[in-house]
Structures are given as structure tokens and as C-alpha cells.
C-alpha positions as a printed Julia matrix, in Angstrom:
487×3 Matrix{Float64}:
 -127.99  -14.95  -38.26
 -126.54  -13.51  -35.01
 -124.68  -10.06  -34.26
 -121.67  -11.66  -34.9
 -122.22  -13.72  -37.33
 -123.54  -10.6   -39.58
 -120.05   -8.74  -38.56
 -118.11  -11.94  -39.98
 -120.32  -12.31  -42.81
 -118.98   -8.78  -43.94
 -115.2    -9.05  -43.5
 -115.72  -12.38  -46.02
 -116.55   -9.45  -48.41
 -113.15   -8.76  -48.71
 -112.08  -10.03  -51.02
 -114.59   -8.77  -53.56
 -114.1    -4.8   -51.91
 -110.23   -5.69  -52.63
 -110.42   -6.6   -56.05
 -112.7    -3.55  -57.12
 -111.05   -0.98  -54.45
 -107.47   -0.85  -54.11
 -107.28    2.66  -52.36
 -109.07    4.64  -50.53
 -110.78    8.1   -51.21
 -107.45   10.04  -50.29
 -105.88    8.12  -52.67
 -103.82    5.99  -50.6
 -103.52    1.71  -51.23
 -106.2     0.35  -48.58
 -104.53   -2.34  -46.43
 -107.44   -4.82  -46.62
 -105.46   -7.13  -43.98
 -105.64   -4.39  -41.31
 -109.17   -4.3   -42.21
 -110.06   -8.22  -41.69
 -108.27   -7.93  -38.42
 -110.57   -5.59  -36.95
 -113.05   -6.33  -34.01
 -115.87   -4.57  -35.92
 -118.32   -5.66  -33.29
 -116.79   -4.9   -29.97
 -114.63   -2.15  -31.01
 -111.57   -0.86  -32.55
 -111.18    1.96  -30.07
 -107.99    2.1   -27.39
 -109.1     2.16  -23.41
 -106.54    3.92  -21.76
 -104.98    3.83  -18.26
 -105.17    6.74  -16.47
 -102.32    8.77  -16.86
 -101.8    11.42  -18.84
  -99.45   10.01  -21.2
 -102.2     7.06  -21.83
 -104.8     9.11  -22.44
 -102.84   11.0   -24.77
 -101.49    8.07  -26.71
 -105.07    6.52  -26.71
 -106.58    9.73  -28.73
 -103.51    9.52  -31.04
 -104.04    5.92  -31.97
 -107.97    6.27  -32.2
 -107.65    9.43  -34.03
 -105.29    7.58  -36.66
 -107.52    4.42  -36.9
 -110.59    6.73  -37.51
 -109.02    8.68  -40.38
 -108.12    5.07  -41.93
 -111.3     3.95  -42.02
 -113.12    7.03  -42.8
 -110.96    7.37  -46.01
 -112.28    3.33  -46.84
 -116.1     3.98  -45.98
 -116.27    7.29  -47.95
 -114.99    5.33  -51.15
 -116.91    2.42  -50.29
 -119.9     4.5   -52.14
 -118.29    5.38  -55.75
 -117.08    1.83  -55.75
 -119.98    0.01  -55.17
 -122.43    2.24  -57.65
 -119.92    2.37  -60.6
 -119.4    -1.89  -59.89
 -121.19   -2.16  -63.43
 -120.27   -6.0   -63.09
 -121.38   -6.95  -60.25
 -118.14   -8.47  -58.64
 -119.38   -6.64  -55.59
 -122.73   -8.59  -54.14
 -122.97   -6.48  -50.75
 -123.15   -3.62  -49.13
 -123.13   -5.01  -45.78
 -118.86   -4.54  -45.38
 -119.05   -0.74  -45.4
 -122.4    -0.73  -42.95
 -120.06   -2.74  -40.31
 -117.0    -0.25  -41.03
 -119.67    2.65  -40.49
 -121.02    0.82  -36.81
 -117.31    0.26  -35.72
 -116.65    3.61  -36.71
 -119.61    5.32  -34.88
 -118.31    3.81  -31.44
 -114.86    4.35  -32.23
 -115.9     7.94  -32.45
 -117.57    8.12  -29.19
 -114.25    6.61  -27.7
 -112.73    9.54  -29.01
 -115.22   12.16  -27.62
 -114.8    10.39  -24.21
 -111.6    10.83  -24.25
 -111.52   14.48  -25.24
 -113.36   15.21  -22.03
 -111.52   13.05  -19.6
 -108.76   14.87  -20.89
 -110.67   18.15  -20.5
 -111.7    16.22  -16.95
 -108.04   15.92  -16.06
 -106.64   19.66  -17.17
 -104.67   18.05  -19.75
 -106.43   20.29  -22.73
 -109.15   22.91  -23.07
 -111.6    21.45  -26.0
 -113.68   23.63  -28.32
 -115.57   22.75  -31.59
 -114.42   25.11  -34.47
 -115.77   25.33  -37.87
 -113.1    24.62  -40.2
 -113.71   24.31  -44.06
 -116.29   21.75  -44.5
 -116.12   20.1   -40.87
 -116.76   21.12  -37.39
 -113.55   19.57  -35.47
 -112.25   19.98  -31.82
 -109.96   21.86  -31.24
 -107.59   21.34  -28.13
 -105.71   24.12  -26.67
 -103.78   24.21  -23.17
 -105.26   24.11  -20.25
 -105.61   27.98  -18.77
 -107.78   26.9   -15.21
 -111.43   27.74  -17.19
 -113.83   24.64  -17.0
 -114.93   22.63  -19.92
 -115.25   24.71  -23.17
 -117.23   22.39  -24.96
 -120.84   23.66  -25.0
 -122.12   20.82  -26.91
 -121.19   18.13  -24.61
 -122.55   17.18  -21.17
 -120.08   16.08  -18.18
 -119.1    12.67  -17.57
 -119.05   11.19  -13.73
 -115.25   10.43  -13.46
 -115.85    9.63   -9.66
 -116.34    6.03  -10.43
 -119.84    6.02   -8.46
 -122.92    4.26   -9.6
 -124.39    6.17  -13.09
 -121.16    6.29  -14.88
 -120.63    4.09  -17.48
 -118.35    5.8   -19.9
 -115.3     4.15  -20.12
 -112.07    5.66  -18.34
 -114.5     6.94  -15.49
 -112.51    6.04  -12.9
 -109.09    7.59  -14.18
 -109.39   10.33  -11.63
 -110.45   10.4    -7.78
 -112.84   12.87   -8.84
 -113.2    15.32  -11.36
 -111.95   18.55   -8.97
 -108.45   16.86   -9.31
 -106.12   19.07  -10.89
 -103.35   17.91  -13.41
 -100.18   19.71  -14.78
 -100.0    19.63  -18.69
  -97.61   17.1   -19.24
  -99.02   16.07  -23.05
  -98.16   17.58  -26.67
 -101.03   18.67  -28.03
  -99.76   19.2   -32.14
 -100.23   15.33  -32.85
 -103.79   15.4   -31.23
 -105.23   17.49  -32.82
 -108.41   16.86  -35.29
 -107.1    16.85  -38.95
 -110.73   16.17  -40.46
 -111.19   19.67  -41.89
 -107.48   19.55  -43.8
 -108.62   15.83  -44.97
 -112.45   16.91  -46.39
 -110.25   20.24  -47.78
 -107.63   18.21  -49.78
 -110.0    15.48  -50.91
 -112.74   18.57  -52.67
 -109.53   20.07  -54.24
 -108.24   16.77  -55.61
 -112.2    16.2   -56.65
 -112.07   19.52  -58.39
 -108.83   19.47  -60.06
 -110.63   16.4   -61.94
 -113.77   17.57  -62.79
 -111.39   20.89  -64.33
 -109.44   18.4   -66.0
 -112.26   16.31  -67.15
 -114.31   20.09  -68.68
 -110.8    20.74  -70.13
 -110.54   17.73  -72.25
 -114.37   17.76  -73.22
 -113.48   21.24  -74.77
 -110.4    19.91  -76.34
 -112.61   17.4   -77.79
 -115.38   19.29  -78.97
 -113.4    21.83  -80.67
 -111.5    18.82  -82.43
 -114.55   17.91  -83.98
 -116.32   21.11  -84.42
 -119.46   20.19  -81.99
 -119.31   23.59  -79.59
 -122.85   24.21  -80.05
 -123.26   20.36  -77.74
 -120.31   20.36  -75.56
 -121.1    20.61  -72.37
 -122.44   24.08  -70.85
 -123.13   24.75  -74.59
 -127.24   24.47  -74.47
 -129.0    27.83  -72.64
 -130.81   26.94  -69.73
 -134.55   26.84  -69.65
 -136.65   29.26  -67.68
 -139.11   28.07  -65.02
 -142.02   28.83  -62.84
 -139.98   31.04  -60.43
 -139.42   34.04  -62.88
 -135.36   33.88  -62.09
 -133.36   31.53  -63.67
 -131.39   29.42  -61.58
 -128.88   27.24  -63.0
 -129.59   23.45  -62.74
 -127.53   21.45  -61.23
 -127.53   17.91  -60.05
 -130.25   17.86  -57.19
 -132.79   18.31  -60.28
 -132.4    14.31  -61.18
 -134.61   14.57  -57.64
 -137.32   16.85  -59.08
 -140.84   14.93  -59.27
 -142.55   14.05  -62.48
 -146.53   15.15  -63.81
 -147.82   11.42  -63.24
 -146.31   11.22  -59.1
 -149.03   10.32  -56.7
 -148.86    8.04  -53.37
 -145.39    8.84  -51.86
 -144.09    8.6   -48.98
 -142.74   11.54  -46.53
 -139.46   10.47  -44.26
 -137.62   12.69  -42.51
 -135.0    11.39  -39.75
 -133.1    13.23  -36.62
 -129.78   12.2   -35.84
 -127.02   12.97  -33.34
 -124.7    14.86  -36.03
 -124.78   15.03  -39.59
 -122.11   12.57  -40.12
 -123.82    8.92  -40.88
 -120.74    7.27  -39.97
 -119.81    9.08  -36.91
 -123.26    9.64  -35.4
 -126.69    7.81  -34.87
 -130.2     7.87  -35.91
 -132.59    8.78  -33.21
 -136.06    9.65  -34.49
 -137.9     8.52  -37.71
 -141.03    9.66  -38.58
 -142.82    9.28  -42.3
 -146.25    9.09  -43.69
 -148.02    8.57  -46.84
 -149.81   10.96  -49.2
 -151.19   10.6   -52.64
 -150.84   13.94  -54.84
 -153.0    13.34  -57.19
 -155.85   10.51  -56.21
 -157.88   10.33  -53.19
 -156.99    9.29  -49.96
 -157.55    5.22  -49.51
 -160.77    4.62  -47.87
 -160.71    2.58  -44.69
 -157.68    4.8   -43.33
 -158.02    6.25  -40.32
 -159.39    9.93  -40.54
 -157.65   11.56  -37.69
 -154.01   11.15  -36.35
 -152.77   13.5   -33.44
 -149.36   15.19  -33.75
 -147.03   16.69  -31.67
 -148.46   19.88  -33.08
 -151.72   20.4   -32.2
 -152.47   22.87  -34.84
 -151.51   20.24  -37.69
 -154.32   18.54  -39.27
 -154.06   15.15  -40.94
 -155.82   16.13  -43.97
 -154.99   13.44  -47.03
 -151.86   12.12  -44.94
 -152.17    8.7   -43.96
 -150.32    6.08  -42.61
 -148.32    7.62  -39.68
 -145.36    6.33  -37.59
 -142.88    7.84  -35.39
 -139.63    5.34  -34.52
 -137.68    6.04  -31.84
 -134.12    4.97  -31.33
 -131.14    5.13  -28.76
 -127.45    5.32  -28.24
 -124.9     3.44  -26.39
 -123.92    4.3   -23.01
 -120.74    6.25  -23.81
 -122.95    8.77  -26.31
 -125.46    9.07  -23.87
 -122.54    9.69  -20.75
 -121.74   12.83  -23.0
 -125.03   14.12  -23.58
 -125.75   16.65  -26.63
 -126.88   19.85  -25.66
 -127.26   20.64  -29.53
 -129.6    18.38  -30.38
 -131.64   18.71  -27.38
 -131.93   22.21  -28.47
 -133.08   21.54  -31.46
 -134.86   18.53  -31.74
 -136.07   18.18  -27.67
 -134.45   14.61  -27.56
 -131.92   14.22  -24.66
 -129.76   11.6   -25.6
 -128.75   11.52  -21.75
 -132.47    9.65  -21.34
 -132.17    7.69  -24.32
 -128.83    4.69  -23.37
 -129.46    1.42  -24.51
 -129.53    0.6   -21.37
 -132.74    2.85  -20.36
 -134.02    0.02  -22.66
 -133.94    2.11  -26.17
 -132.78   -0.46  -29.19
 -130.26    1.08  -31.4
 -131.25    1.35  -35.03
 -127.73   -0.32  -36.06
 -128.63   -3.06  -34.32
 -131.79   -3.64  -34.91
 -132.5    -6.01  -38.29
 -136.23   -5.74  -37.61
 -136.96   -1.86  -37.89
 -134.32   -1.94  -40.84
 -136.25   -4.52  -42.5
 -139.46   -2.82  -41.86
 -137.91    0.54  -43.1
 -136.8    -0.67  -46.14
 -139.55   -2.43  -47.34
 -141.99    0.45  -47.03
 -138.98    2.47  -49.21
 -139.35    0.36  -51.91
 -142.81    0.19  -52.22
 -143.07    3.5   -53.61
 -141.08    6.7   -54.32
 -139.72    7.89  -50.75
 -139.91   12.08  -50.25
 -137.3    14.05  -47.82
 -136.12   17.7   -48.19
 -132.66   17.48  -49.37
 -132.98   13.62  -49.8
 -129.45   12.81  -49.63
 -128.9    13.48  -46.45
 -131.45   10.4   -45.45
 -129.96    8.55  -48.33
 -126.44    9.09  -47.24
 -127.63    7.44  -43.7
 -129.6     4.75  -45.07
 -126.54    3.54  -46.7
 -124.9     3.1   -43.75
 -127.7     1.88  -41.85
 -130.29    0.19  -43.27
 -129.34   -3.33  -43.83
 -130.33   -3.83  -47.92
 -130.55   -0.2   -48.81
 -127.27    0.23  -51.06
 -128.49   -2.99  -52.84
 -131.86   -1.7   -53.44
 -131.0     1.65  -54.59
 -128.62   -0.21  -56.93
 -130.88   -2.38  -58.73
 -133.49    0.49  -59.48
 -135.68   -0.46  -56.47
 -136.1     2.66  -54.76
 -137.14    6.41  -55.97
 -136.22    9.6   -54.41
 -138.06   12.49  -54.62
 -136.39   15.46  -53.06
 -138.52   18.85  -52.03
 -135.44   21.39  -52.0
 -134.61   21.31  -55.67
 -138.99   21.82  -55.95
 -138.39   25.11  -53.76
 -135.2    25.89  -55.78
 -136.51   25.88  -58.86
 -140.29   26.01  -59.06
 -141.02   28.01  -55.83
 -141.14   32.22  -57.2
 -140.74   32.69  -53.34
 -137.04   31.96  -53.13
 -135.13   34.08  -54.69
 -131.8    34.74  -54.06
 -130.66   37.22  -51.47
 -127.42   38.18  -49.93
 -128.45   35.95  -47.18
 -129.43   33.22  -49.06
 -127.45   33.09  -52.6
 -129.6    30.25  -54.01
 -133.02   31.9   -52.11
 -134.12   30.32  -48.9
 -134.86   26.93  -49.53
 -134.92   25.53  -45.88
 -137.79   23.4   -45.09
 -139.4    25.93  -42.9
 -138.91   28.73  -45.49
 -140.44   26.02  -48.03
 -143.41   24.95  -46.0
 -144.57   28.66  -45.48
 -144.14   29.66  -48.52
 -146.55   26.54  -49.58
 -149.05   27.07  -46.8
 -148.02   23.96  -45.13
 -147.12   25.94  -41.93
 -148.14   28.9   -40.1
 -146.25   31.9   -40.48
 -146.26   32.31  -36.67
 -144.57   28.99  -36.02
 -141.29   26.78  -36.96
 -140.52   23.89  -38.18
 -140.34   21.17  -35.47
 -137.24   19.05  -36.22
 -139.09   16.11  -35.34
 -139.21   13.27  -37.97
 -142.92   12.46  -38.4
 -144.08   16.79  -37.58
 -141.64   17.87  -40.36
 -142.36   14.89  -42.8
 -146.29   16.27  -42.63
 -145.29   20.09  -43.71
 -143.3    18.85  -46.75
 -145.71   16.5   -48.07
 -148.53   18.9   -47.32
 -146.59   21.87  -48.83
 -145.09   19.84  -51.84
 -149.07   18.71  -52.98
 -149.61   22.3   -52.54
 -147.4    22.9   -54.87
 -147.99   20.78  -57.01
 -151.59   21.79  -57.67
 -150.42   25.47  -58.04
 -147.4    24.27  -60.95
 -150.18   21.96  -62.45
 -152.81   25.05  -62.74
 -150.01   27.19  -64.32
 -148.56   24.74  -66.66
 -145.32   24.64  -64.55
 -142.97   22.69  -63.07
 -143.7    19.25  -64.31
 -146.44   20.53  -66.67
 -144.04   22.81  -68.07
 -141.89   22.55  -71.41
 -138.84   20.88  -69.99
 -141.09   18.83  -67.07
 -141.32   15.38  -67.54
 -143.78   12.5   -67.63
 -144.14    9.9   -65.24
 -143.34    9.87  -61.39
 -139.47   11.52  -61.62
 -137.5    11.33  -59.09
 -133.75    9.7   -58.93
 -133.35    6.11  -59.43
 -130.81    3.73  -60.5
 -130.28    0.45  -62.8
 -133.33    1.21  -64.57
 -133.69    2.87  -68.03
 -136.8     5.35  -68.25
């Protein structure tokens, strides 16, 4: 099946998305024909001429048609899971929204800076609520505010390929503010704010009429919050909470350790760059016939019982790579500026192969990650078979931070760290997994080593104690979160 053939092969999904979700998460009737007459595979983001006024209108419109199909892909997931009968067959609709998306957002970054470019508006990235949004202010003569963002060639000579790059003589050309600023401004934070308080209003409403109908039938010593929690191998008592459905089980052994880097931490606004993972048994021995050695980045890491290695790496398109990302090179060492499709790097979203390979080593045993649903929240939208997988009870997650929440006695809480310091690097020391005189790397395949080194750790240690899984409210059998299959 070609590109676009998969792209058309999702919009016939339709109709079953339609019958099963009539609005969106905000709540507000999803026009499924504006959806079908989308160009999901060469974009649904406006190209602007080059006056101020365009560019302008063009971040209005994009900003609008990104907030209507955000609002559709982050319902797309309730929908699909609680689709008890099955009416919806595919996941693949809500992948092509997320792809669409992801370049749509890149038009929009490119033309915040041409803006920026032209004088029109100062940018700079604000934490607001639960989002990080741009903010655009007037234009007072400084340069570029946006510390995050490389600087696009608007000179129209050879090496720029962002679109709109030739919408100025060169980028010394001043322009007067001529634009409003009030309708282009980023209303992501107020959206994420107003969907958690509708979200909580209905879990209140929900505990309010489980208490109503508890004391109705006189069964307060069951209703929920009613049992006392259990204590655990930490010595405090934190309260569990959902990320324990991730906590392993006494009978776990091979897994396998994933951890990816991305561009942002949005799956449908940003891309997957690195993926590293690698296989470890906790409890039998190592196969025989694997390799014995494998050389990380880190030359201080030894294989030990890890087997299995690989490190994927993946690119952008042009326009992401025109802005550069001085963040993530910071962090992770990859320049995205080097890493353009057309340097010759395949882009994970459109490549069936590595999705195909990816998925069918997650679902050949449970997968490990430290806070797991951050990689599960981008294999949905990314991994061509995932959401169907996950559905049917073909794939297990196992998930490290609710281990070092509740089992580890080394995070405690703090002032700094209310629920103790659960980071991977905090983790990983803690379980002897990594020197106390280094850091964790933020690469995929170096940081999927420390957590499967420190979580068998670990697990030894709970297993000599009688803890954790060997403990009175531990389990049998591997654990881990999994769905359409009854334990």
C-alpha cells in the first residue's frame, strides 16, 4: 500500500470514528466533513505571501485548524479503548490526524519566526498551566527572543528550505508593526486548563454520587477511599494511585528496556528521533549464544545480562530541521539541524518498516520504560498497529517510576520533590545502575541500560526482603498494565 493510499485508507474510517465520536474532547460536535476534506498527506497548513497582513492571517488560520484537530486526536484515545463493541476496527485515522498535525505545527513555528524575521512580533516560550506556548509581544528593536529555536535563511539563497524564505530581501529588513497581535496568540494553555477542570468537575461528581450511593445502602466501610492503604518496602506510605497498574509482578523475567528521545513532549506536535531498547531477563540466565560484549556510548557501562541491543535513529522534515532545537541538542546531543530528511534520515512516521519491526519486538514480551506512558502515548500516534495491539491484550507495560515511588526507601518526599525524587537518574543511583559521579545520558539505548540494570537490582533486593512483589499486597505473575485480557 502506498503513502497515499494509507492516508485514504484512514479518512474511509470515518464513518466508524463518526458513529462512536460525535464531539471532540472540549466538548464541541466534531465536523467529520471538514475532516474527510483534509490533505492529511501534503498538508493542512496555510503558505503565506509575504506581507505582513498574510503572514498574520496564515498563523490565525493554522492556529485555528490546529486547535480543531488537536481537540479530535486527544479524544480519539477514550473513544477507541472504551469501543467495547468493536464498531471501531482502526487506529490508523487518528495516526494520520497526528502526522498532518505534526507538520501543520512546524508551519506554525515557521511562521512565528518569519514574523519574528520581519519585526512584526517578539516571540518567547512561557510556561503557562500545563503547556509551554509562545507568546508574541510587539516588536521593541531586540533580536529573536526565542532561545529554543535556530534562525531560518530568509535570503532565499541555496540552504533554505523552510517555506516563506524568500518573504524578505534579507533578514536585516526592518518592518513597522502593522498586525494585531490578541487573535494570534497561543490559546493551548487556556484549552489543556479548561479541559482538566471540566475532567475534574466529573470525577467530583462521579465520588459524589458513589457516596450518595454507598450511604443509601449502608456499604461505607467499601466505597471508594474506604479501605486503608497498605504499607510497603519504602517505610513511608505513599498513596497509590493509578501508575501502580504498571508495577511488575514476582514471576517477570525477559523484558524489554525502550526508552525514546523526541523533539518535544507532545506526540502529536513533535517527532521521534532516537530509539534505543534492549533485553534483560530478571530472573533466568542470560541466553547463551548472545553476544557477550556490546559498546555504549558510555564507556564506563558494562553489558552485563543485557542483550540484544539497538539504537534507531530518525529525522525530521526540512522545515523542523530549518528551525533547529537548541533544547534538545542540549540535552540529548542530537542537532536536528543535521538530521532533514533530506541529509538522507527516514522519518519514523513514514517509515512502515521500523514501525513494523518496533512493534513486533513489543509484543513479544512485556516492554519496560520509566514513566511508560509517555512512550505509550507516542506509540499511539506512531507506530502503525500499536493502539490495536494494546487493545486486544497484546502488549504489557511495565513502568520503573511507580517501582521507585513505591518500593525504592530512597525517595522520599522532600520539599523539592513532594512524591520523592523519582527521576530516572535519581532511580538508577539509588539502584546502583549508575555512578554517583555521572548523569543520565538522555540517549535511548544508554538510558534504557540504567533502568533495566537498576530495576533487576531492585528486584533482587525486594525479593530478599519479602517486598515489593514478594510482599503481602504484591502479586503473582509478570504484572504490568495490559488490556482485553482477564488475569
Amino acid at each position: 500500500m502506498t503513502d497515499r493510499a494509507w492516508f485514504d485508507a484512514a479518512k474511509g474510517d470515518i464513518p466508524q470514528w463518526a458513529a462512536s465520536m460525535p464531539k471532540d474532547a472540549d466538548g464541541t460536535t466534531i465536523d467529520w466533513d471538514w475532516v474527510r476534506s483534509l490533505d492529511l498527506a501534503h498538508g493542512v497548513g496555510t503558505i503565506p505571501e509575504s506581507t505582513p497582513q498574510s503572514i498574520h492571517d496564515a498563523l490565525k488560520a493554522d492556529y485555528a485548524t490546529r486547535e480543531r484537530l488537536e481537540s479530535i486526536i486527544a479524544q480519539c484515545n477514550s473513544a477507541f479503548m472504551t469501543d467495547f463493541d468493536r464498531f471501531i476496527g482502526s487506529y490508523r485515522l487518528p495516526r494520520a490526524l497526528a502526522y498532518a498535525n505534526r507538520r501543520l505545527n512546524d508551519n506554525i513555528n515557521t511562521l512565528l519566526h518569519l514574523g519574528e524575521q520581519q519585526h512584526l512580533w517578539a516571540v518567547s516560550r512561557e510556561r503557562r498551566g500545563r503547556a509551554t506556548i509562545a507568546v508574541l509581544k510587539p516588536y521593541s528593536g531586540s533580536g529573536p527572543s526565542n532561545d529554543d529555536q535556530g534562525m531560518l535563511d530568509l535570503s532565499g539563497e541555496a540552504g533554505g528550505t523552510s517555506a516563506g524564505n524568500t518573504a524578505a530581501e534579507n533578514s536585516d529588513v526592518k518592518f513597522p508593526t502593522t498586525v494585531a497581535l490578541d487573535d494570534v496568540q497561543d490559546r493551548t494553555a487556556a484549552i489543556l486548563d479548561a479541559r482538566a477542570e471540566r475532567r475534574k468537575a466529573q470525577r467530583f461528581q462521579k465520588r459524589a454520587g458513589d457516596a450518595a450511593m454507598a450511604r443509601a445502602n449502608l456499604s461505607g466501610a467499601t466505597s471508594p477511599g474506604g479501605a486503608a492503604s497498605s504499607g510497603n518496602a519504602t517505610g513511608h506510605h505513599p498513596k497509590p494511585d493509578w501508575r501502580d497498574a504498571y508495577l511488575p509482578g514476582r514471576d517477570v523475567d525477559a523484558v524489554m528496556g525502550i526508552d525514546i528521545e523526541t523533539t518535544g513532549i507532545d506526540p502529536a506536535r513533535d517527532y521521534i528521533i532516537d530509539v534505543g531498547f534492549e533485553f534483560m531477563n530478571m530472573a533466568s540466565p542470560r541466553p547463551a549464544g548472545e553476544p557477550e560484549t556490546y559498546a555504549y556510548e558510555q564507556g564506563y557501562y558494562a553489558a552485563g545480562d543485557a542483550y540484544g541491543q539497538s539504537r534507531l535513529a530518525f529525522g525530521v522534515p526540512p522545515e523542523n530541521a530549518a528551525l533547529g532545537n537548541a533544547l534538545i541538542a542540549k540535552l540529548t546531543g542530537i542537532d536536528v539541524r543535521g538530521r532533514s530528511s533530506e541529509a538522507g534520515y527516514r522519518l519514523f512516521d513514514e517509515w512502515p518498516q521500523a514501525q513494523a519491526g518496533l512493534l513486533a519486538r513489543l509484543t513479544q514480551q512485556p516492554y519496560v520504560a520509566h514513566n511508560a506512558t509517555f512512550e505509550h502515548s507516542w506509540f499511539m500516534l506512531n507506530v502503525a498497529g500499536y493502539a490495536e495491539s494494546y487493545r486486544a491484550g497484546r502488549i504489557t507495560i511495565i513502568d520503573t517510576l511507580p517501582m521507585s515511588r513505591q518500593w525504592d526507601p530512597g525517595a522520599v518526599p522532600t520539599n523539592e520533590h513532594p512524591y520523592g525524587d523519582n527521576t530516572l537518574d535519581a532511580y538508577a543511583k539509588r539502584q546502583g545502575a549508575l555512578d554517583s559521579a555521572h548523569n543520565e545520558r538522555h540517549l535511548g539505548l544508554e538510558d534504557s541500560h540504567i533502568m533495566l540494570v537498576a530495576m533487576k537490582h531492585h528486584l533482587a533486593a525486594l525479593k530478599a526482603q519479602g517486598k515489593g512483589p514478594w510482599g503481602s499486597t504484591g502479586r503473582a505473575g509478570v504484572g504490568g498494565k495490559s488490556c482485553g485480557r482477564k488475569r
